[in-house]
Structures are given as structure tokens and as C-alpha cells.
mmCIF file of C-alpha atoms in Angstrom:
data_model
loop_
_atom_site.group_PDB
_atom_site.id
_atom_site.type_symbol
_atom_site.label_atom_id
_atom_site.label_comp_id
_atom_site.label_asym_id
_atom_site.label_seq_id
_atom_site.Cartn_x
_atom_site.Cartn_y
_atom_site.Cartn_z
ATOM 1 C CA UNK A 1 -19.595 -54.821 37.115
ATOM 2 C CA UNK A 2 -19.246 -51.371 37.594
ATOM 3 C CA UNK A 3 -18.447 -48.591 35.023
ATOM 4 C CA UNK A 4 -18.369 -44.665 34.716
ATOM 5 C CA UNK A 5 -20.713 -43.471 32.639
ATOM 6 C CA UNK A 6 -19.982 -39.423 32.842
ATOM 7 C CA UNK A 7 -18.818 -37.226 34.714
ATOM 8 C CA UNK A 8 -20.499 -34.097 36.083
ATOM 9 C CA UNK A 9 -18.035 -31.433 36.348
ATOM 10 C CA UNK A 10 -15.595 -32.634 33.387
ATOM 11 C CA UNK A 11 -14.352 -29.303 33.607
ATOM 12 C CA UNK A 12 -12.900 -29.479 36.735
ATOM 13 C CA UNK A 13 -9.544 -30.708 37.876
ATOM 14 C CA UNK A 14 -9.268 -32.454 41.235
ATOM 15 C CA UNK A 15 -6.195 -29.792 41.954
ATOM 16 C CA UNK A 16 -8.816 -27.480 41.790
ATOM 17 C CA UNK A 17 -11.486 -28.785 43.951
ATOM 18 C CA UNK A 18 -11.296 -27.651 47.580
ATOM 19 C CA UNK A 19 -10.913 -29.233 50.723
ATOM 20 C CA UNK A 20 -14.079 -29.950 53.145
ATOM 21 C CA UNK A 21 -13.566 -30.394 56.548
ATOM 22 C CA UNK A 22 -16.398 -31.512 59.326
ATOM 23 C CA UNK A 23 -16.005 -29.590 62.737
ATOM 24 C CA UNK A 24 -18.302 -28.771 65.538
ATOM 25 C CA UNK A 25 -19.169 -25.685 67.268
ATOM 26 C CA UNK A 26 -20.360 -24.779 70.299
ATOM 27 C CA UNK A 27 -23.127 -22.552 70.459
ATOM 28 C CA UNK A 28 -23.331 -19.559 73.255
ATOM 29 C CA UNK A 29 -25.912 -22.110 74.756
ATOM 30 C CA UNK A 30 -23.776 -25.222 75.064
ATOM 31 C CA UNK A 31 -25.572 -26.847 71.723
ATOM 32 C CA UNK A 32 -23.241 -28.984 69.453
ATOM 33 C CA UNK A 33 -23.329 -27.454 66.029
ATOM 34 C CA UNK A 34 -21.805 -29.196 63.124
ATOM 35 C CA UNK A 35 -20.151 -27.037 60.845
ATOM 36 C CA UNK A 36 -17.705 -27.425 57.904
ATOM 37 C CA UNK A 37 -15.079 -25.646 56.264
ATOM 38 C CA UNK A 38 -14.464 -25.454 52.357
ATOM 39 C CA UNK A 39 -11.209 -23.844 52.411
ATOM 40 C CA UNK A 40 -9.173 -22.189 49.257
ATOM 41 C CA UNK A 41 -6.721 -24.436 47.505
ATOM 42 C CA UNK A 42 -3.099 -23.788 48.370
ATOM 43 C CA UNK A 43 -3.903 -20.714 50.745
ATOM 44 C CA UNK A 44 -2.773 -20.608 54.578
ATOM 45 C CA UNK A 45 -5.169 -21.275 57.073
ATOM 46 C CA UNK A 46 -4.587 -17.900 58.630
ATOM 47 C CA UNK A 47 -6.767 -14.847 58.379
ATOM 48 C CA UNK A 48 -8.662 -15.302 55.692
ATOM 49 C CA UNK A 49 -11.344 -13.358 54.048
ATOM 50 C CA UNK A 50 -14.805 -15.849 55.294
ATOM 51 C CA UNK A 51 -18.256 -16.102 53.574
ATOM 52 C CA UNK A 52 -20.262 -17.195 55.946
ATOM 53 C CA UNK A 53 -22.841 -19.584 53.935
ATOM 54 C CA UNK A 54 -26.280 -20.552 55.778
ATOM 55 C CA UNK A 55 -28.299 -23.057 54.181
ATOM 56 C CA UNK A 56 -31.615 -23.007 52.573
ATOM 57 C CA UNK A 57 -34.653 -24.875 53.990
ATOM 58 C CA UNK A 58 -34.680 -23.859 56.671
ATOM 59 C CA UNK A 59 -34.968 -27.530 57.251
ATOM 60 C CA UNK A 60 -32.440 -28.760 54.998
ATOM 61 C CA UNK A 61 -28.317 -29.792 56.031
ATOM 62 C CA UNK A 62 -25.045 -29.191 54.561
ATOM 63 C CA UNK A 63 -22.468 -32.422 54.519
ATOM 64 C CA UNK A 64 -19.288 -32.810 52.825
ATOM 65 C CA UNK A 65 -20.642 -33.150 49.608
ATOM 66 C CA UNK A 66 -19.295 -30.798 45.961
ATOM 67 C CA UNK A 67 -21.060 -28.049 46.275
ATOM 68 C CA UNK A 68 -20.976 -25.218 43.330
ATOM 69 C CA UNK A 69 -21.368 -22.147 44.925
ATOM 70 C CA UNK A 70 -18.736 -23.200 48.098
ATOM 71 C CA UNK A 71 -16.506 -24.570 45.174
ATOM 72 C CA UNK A 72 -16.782 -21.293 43.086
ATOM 73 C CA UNK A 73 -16.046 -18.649 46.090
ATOM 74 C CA UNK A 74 -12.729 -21.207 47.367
ATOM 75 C CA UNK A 75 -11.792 -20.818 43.621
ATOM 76 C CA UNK A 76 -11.827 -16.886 44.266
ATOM 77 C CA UNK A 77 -9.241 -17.360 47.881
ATOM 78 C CA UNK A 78 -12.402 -17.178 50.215
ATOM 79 C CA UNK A 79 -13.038 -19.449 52.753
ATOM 80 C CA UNK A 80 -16.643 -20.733 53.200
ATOM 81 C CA UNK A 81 -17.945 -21.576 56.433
ATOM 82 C CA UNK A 82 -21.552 -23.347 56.516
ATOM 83 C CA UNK A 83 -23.126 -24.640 59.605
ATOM 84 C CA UNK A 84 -26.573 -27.168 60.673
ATOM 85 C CA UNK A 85 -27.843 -24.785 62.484
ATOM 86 C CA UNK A 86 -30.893 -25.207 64.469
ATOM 87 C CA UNK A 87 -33.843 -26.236 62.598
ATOM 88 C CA UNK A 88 -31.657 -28.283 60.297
ATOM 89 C CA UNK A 89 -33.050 -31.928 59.233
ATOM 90 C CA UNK A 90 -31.121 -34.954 60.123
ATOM 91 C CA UNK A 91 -30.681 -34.813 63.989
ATOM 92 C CA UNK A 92 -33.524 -35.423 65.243
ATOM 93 C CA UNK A 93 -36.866 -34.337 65.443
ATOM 94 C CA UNK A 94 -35.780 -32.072 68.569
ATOM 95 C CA UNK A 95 -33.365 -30.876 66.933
ATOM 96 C CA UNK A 96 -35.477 -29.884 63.835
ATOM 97 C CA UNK A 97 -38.525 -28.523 66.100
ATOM 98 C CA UNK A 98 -35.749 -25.839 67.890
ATOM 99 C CA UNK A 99 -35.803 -23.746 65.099
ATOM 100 C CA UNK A 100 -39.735 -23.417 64.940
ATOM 101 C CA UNK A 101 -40.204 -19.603 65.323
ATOM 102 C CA UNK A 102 -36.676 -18.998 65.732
ATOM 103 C CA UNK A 103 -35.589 -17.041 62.702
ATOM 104 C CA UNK A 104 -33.650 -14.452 63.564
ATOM 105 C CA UNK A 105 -33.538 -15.485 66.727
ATOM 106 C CA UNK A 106 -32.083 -18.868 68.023
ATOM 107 C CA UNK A 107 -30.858 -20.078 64.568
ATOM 108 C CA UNK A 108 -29.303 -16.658 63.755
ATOM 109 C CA UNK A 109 -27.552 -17.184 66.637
ATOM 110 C CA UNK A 110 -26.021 -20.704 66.041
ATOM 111 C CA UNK A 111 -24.162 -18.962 62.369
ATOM 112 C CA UNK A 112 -23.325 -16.262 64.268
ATOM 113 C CA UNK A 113 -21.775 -18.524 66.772
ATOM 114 C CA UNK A 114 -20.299 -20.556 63.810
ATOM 115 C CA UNK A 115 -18.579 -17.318 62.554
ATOM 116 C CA UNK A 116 -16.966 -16.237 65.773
ATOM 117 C CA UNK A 117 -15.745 -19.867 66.670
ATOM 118 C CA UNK A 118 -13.477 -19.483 63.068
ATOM 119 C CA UNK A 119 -12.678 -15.916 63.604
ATOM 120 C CA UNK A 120 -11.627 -17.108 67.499
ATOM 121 C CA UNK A 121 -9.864 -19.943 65.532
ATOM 122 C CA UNK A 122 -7.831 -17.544 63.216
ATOM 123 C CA UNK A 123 -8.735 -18.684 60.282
ATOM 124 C CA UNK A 124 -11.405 -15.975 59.196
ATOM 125 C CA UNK A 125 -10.264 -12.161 58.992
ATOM 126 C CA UNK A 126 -12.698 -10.536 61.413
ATOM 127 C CA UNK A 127 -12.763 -7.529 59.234
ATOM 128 C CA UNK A 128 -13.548 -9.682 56.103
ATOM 129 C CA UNK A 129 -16.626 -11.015 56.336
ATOM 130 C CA UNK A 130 -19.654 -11.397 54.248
ATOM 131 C CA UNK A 131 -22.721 -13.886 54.367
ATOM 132 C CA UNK A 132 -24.009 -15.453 51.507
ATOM 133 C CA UNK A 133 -27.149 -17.298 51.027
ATOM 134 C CA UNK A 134 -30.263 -18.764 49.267
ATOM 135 C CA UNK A 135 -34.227 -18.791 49.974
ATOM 136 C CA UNK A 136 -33.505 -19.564 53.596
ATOM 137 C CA UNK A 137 -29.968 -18.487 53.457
ATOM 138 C CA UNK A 138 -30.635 -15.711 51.753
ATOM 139 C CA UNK A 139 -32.637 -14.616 54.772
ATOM 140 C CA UNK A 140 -30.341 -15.366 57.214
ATOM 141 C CA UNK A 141 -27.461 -13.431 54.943
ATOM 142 C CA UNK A 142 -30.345 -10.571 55.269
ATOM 143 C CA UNK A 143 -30.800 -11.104 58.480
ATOM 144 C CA UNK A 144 -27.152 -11.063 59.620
ATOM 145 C CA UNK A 145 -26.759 -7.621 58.251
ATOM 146 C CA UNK A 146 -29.898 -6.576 60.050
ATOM 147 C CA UNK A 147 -29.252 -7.751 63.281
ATOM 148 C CA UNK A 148 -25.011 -8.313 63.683
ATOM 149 C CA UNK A 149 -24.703 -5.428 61.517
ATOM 150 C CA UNK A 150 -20.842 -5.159 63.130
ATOM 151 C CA UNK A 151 -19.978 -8.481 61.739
ATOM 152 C CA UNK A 152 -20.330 -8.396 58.048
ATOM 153 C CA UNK A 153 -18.654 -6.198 55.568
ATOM 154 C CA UNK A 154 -21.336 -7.710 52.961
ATOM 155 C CA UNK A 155 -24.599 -9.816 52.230
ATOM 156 C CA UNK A 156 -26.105 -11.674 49.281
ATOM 157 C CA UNK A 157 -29.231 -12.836 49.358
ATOM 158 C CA UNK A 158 -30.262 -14.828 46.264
ATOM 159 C CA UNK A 159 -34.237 -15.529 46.418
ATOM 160 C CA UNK A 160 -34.163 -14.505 50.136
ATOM 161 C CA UNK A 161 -37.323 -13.447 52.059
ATOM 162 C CA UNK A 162 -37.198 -9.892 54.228
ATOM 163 C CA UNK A 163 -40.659 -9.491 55.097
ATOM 164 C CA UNK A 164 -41.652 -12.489 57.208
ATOM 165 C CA UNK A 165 -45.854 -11.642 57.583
ATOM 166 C CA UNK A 166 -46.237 -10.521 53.808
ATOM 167 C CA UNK A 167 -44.683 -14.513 52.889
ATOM 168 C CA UNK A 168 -47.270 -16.174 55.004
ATOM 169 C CA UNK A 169 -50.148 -13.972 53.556
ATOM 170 C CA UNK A 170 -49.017 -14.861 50.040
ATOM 171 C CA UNK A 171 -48.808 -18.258 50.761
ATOM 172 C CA UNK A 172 -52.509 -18.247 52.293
ATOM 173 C CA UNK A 173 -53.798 -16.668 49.624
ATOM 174 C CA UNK A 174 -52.082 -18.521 46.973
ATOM 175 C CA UNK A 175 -53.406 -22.118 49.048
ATOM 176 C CA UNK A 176 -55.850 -21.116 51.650
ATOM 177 C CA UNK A 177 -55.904 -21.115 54.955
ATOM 178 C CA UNK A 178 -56.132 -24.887 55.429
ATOM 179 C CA UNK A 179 -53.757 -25.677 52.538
ATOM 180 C CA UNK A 180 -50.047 -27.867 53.691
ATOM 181 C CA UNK A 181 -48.213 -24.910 52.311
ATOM 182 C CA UNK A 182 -49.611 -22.110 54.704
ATOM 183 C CA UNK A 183 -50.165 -24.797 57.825
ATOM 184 C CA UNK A 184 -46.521 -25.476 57.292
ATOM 185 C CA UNK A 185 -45.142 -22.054 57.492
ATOM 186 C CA UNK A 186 -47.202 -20.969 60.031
ATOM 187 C CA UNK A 187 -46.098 -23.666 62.559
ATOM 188 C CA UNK A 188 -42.606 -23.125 61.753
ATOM 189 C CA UNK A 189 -42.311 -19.317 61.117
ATOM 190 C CA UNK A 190 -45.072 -17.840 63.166
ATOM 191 C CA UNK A 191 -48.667 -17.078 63.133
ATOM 192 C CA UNK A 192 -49.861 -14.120 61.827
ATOM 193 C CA UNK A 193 -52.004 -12.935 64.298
ATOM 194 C CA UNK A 194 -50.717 -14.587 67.450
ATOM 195 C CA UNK A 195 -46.822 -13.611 66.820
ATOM 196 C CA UNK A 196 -47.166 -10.795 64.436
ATOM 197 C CA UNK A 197 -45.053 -8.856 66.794
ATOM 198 C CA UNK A 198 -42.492 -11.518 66.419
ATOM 199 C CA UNK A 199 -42.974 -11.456 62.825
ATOM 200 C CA UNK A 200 -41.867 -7.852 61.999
ATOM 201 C CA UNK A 201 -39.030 -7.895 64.685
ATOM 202 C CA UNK A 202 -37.676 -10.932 62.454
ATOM 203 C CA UNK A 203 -38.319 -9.144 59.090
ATOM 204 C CA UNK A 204 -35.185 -7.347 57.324
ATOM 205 C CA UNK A 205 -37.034 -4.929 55.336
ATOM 206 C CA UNK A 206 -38.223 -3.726 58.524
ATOM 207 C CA UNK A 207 -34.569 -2.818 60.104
ATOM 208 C CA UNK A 208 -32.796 -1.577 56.729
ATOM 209 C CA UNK A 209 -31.856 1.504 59.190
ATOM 210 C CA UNK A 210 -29.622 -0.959 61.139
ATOM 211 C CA UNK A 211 -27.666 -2.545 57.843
ATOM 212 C CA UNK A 212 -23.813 -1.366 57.674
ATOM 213 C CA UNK A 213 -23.120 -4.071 54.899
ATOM 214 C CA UNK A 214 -22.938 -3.428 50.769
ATOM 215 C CA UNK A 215 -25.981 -5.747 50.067
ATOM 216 C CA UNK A 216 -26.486 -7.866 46.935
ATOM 217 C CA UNK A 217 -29.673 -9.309 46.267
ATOM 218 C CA UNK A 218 -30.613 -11.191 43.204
ATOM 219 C CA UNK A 219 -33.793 -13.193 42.225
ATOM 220 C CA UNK A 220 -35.379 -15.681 39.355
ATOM 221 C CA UNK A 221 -38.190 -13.470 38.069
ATOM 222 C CA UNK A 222 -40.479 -17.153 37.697
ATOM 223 C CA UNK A 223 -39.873 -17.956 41.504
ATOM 224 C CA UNK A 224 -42.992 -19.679 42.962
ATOM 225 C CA UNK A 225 -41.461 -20.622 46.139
ATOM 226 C CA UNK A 226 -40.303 -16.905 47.196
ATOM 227 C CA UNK A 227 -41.934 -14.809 45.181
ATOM 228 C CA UNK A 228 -39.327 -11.762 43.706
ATOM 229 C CA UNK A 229 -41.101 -9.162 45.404
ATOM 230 C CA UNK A 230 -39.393 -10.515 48.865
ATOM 231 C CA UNK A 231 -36.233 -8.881 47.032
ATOM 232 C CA UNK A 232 -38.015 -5.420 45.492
ATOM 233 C CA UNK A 233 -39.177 -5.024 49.487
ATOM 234 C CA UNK A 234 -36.049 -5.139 50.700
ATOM 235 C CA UNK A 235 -34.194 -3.585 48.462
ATOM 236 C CA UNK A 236 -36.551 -0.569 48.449
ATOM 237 C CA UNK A 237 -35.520 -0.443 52.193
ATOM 238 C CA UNK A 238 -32.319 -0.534 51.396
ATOM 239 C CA UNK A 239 -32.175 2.124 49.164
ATOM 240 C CA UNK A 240 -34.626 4.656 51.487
ATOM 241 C CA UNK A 241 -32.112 4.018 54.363
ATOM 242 C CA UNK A 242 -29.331 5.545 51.933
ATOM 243 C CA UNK A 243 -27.838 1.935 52.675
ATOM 244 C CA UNK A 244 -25.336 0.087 49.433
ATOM 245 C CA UNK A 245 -27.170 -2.084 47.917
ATOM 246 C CA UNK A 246 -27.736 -3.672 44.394
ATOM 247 C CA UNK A 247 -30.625 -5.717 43.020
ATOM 248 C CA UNK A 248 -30.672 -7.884 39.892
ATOM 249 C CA UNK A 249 -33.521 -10.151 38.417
ATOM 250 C CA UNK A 250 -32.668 -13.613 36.594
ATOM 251 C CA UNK A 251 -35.372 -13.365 33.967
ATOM 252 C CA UNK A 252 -36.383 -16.664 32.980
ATOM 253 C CA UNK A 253 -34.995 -18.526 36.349
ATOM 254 C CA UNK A 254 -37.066 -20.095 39.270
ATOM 255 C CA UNK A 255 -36.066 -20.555 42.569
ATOM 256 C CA UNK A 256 -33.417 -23.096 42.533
ATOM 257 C CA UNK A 257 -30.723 -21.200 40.022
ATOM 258 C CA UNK A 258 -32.022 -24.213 37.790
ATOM 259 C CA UNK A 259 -30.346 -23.798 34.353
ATOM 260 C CA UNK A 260 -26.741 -23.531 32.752
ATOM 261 C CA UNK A 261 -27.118 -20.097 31.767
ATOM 262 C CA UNK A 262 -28.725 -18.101 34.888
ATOM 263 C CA UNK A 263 -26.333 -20.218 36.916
ATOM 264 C CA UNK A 264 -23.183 -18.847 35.474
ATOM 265 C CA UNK A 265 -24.814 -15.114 34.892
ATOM 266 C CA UNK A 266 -25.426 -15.889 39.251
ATOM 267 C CA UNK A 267 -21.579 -16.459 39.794
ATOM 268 C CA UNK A 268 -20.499 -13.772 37.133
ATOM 269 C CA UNK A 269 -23.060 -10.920 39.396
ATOM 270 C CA UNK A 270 -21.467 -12.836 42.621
ATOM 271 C CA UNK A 271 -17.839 -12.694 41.672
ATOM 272 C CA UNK A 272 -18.107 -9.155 40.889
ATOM 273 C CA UNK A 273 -19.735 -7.898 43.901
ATOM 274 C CA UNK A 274 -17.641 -10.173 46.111
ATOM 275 C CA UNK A 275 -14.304 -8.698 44.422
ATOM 276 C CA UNK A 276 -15.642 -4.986 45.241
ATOM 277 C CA UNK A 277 -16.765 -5.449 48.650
ATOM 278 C CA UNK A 278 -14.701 -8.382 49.994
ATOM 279 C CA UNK A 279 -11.164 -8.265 48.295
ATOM 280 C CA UNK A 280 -9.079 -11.356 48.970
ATOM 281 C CA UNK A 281 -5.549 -9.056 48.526
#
């Protein structure tokens, strides 16, 4: 027989949960790219201010499941747009293996493809746009600012990387050269020696001259996964390129924005930055 034990979000009235929707994109290369749209209770679908919201990962997927952070910035009037892009989990292997030594590159391209086919849509205000992201994401939200520096207003990047070669050499000397960890990365971000090229030309900190975005970047000062120093590069970037940007450090938090308290100081740092730069009136 089957019974509720609790509830997760007590708090929360189903009024006030947002709508999901599944959709599909088509990338500029004729890939299928599902996508889905959280979209603001009670607003219009019509020119709305869009955070565009990568996932982390990289291989990792978004579905139609609650999440917080979509839930919290549809509670604020924004619609959030996230997207499997290339090198997501749960298509295939082939699927999976076409984002191997593609960031910045061919799975940038699939959420920047994701963002056009809503702005081309008329949902998303083409002028208000920002990316949001974590670990992954977050690097992608850097990224987008780096490299499509026309299409977002602004970026946070919570516990994102920005210099691609200095992550691989931590995690070889944290593991060793013939530890999972570094074997991993390498194969699926690039090889230090053999693509360093590749490497920098994919790092953020590295094009902070080409960022037209206000920047947010926060980070759990325990993080083992990214270490916070992925954030101090960049924002140091930032700030020499005379570039907006604003850096805070969740003392006490790891990399997965893991208790109560760091969670809701996250949204609080979020909400104010995101009513600043990204105005929903």
C-alpha cells in the first residue's frame, strides 16, 4: 500500500511551480538537440528576459524534472532555457563521445544554437540575455561571454573552470599521471601537450579582453572537484580587462551548493545580480 511520507519542498505551492516543456532544436549542423523550457508562471510567452542554463558534467542531462535553481529564476519572471548538448549522457555513446575536446567549440555551439532557436521563436528578448551555470555550466556561462560576447548581457559561473590546462595539471598532480581522474579529463578535455594550443583557445581567463557581459562568479571555498582558484583566475582577468565583474566565496561549501544555508546565501547573491544586470520590467 502506498503512503506519503514527506514532502520535499513543503514550502512550495503547486501555483507556484513552473511549467517544463520538452522541445528539440536543431543545431547549425543538422543535430537534434533536446532542449526544455521552464517558463515563468502566469507571464506571456512573448519576449521574455532568457537565462540560458547549460548543465554541469559535462556528461550529465537535464529532463523535466523540479529543479531549484530553474524554479527560483521562473519565480523572478525569467525564462530558463537548458539544452543536452553534445557530450550529454543518455543518447548514446556517439552522442556522448561528440563532445570529447569540444568545449568551447562544438558543444558551445549546440547552447548557442539553443538560444537563437527561442530568440527566433519569440519567446526570449534578444537583448535580455544572460547564461547561468555550474562546474561545467559555469564554464560554458564563461565561455559564452568569451566567445558570443554579442549575445549575453550577463554570466554566472558558480564553481566554473576558465583555465582549461591549469585543471588538468591540478588534477595530475593531485592523482598522477596514471590516476582515473587525470586519464579521464585528458581524453575528454584535451591533452596537455598534444592540444595545448587547443587548450588555451578554449580557456576564458585567457580572452577576458573579448567579455562585454557583467560577470558573476561565485565558489565553495572546500571545492575538491574545481578547485576555487578556477574563479580567482578568472576573475583577476576580468578585472585587468577593466571588464564588470564580481566574485564571492561560499566559505564552508563544496562543489555541489550542498547545504541549506550556502544554498539560499547562492540564490540571495544570484537574485541580486540578476535584478541589476537582467531586469525583468
Amino acid at each position: 500500500r502506498l503512503g506519503q511520507i514527506g514532502v520535499k519542498y513543503e514550502g512550495l505551492k503547486p501555483e507556484q511551480v513552473a511549467s517544463v516543456e520538452a522541445f528539440t532544436v536543431t543545431a547549425r549542423d543538422g543535430q537534434k538537440i533536446p532542449a526544455y523550457l521552464t517558463l515563468p508562471p502566469g507571464a506571456e510567452r512573448k519576449n521574455l528576459p532568457l537565462i540560458a542554463m547549460p548543465h554541469g558534467g559535462p556528461s550529465a542531462r537535464d529532463d523535466t524534472s523540479f529543479d531549484w535553481w530553474a524554479q527560483f529564476m521562473a519565480s523572478r519572471g525569467y525564462a530558463v532555457l537548458k539544452m543536452n548538448f553534445r557530450g550529454s549522457s543518455g543518447y548514446g555513446s556517439a552522442f556522448e563521445e561528440a563532445g570529447h575536446k569540444q568545449w568551447g567549440g562544438l558543444m558551445q555551439d549546440d547552447v548557442t544554437d539553443a538560444v537563437k532557436d527561442v530568440i527566433a521563436k519569440g519567446i526570449a528578448d534578444p537583448t535580455r540575455i544572460c547564461i547561468v551555470g555550474g562546474s561545467y555550466g559555469g564554464y560554458a556561462a564563461l565561455a559564452g561571454a568569451a566567445f558570443t560576447p554579442d549575445l549575453y548581457r550577463c554570466a554566472v559561473s558558480y564553481a566554473g573552470l576558465s583555465d582549461l590546462p591549469q585543471k588538468l595539471r591540478w588534477n595530475r598532480d593531485r592523482y598522477g599521471d596514471n590516476s582515473t581522474p587525470f586519464k579521464f579529463w585528458t581524453k575528454t578535455m584535451g591533452d596537455l601537450t598534444k592540444d595545448a594550443a587547443m587548450l588555451d583557445k578554449m580557456s576564458p581567463a585567457f580572452h577576458a579582453d573579448d567579455v562585454k557581459a557583467a560577470v558573476l562568479l561565485v565558489h565553495g571555498k572546500d571545492d575538491t572537484v574545481v578547485p576555487y582558484n578556477q574563479s580567482e583566475y578568472m576573475f583577476r582577468a576580468l578585472k585587468k580587462a577593466g571588464k564588470k565583474v564580481e566574485y564571492q566565496e561560499l566559505k564552508g561549501e563544496d562543489h555541489y551548493l550542498s547545504t541549506e544555508a550556502t544554498r539560499i546565501e547562492f540564490l540571495r547573491i544570484l537574485d541580486a545580480f540578476l535584478a541589476e544586470n537582467l531586469p525583468v520590467h
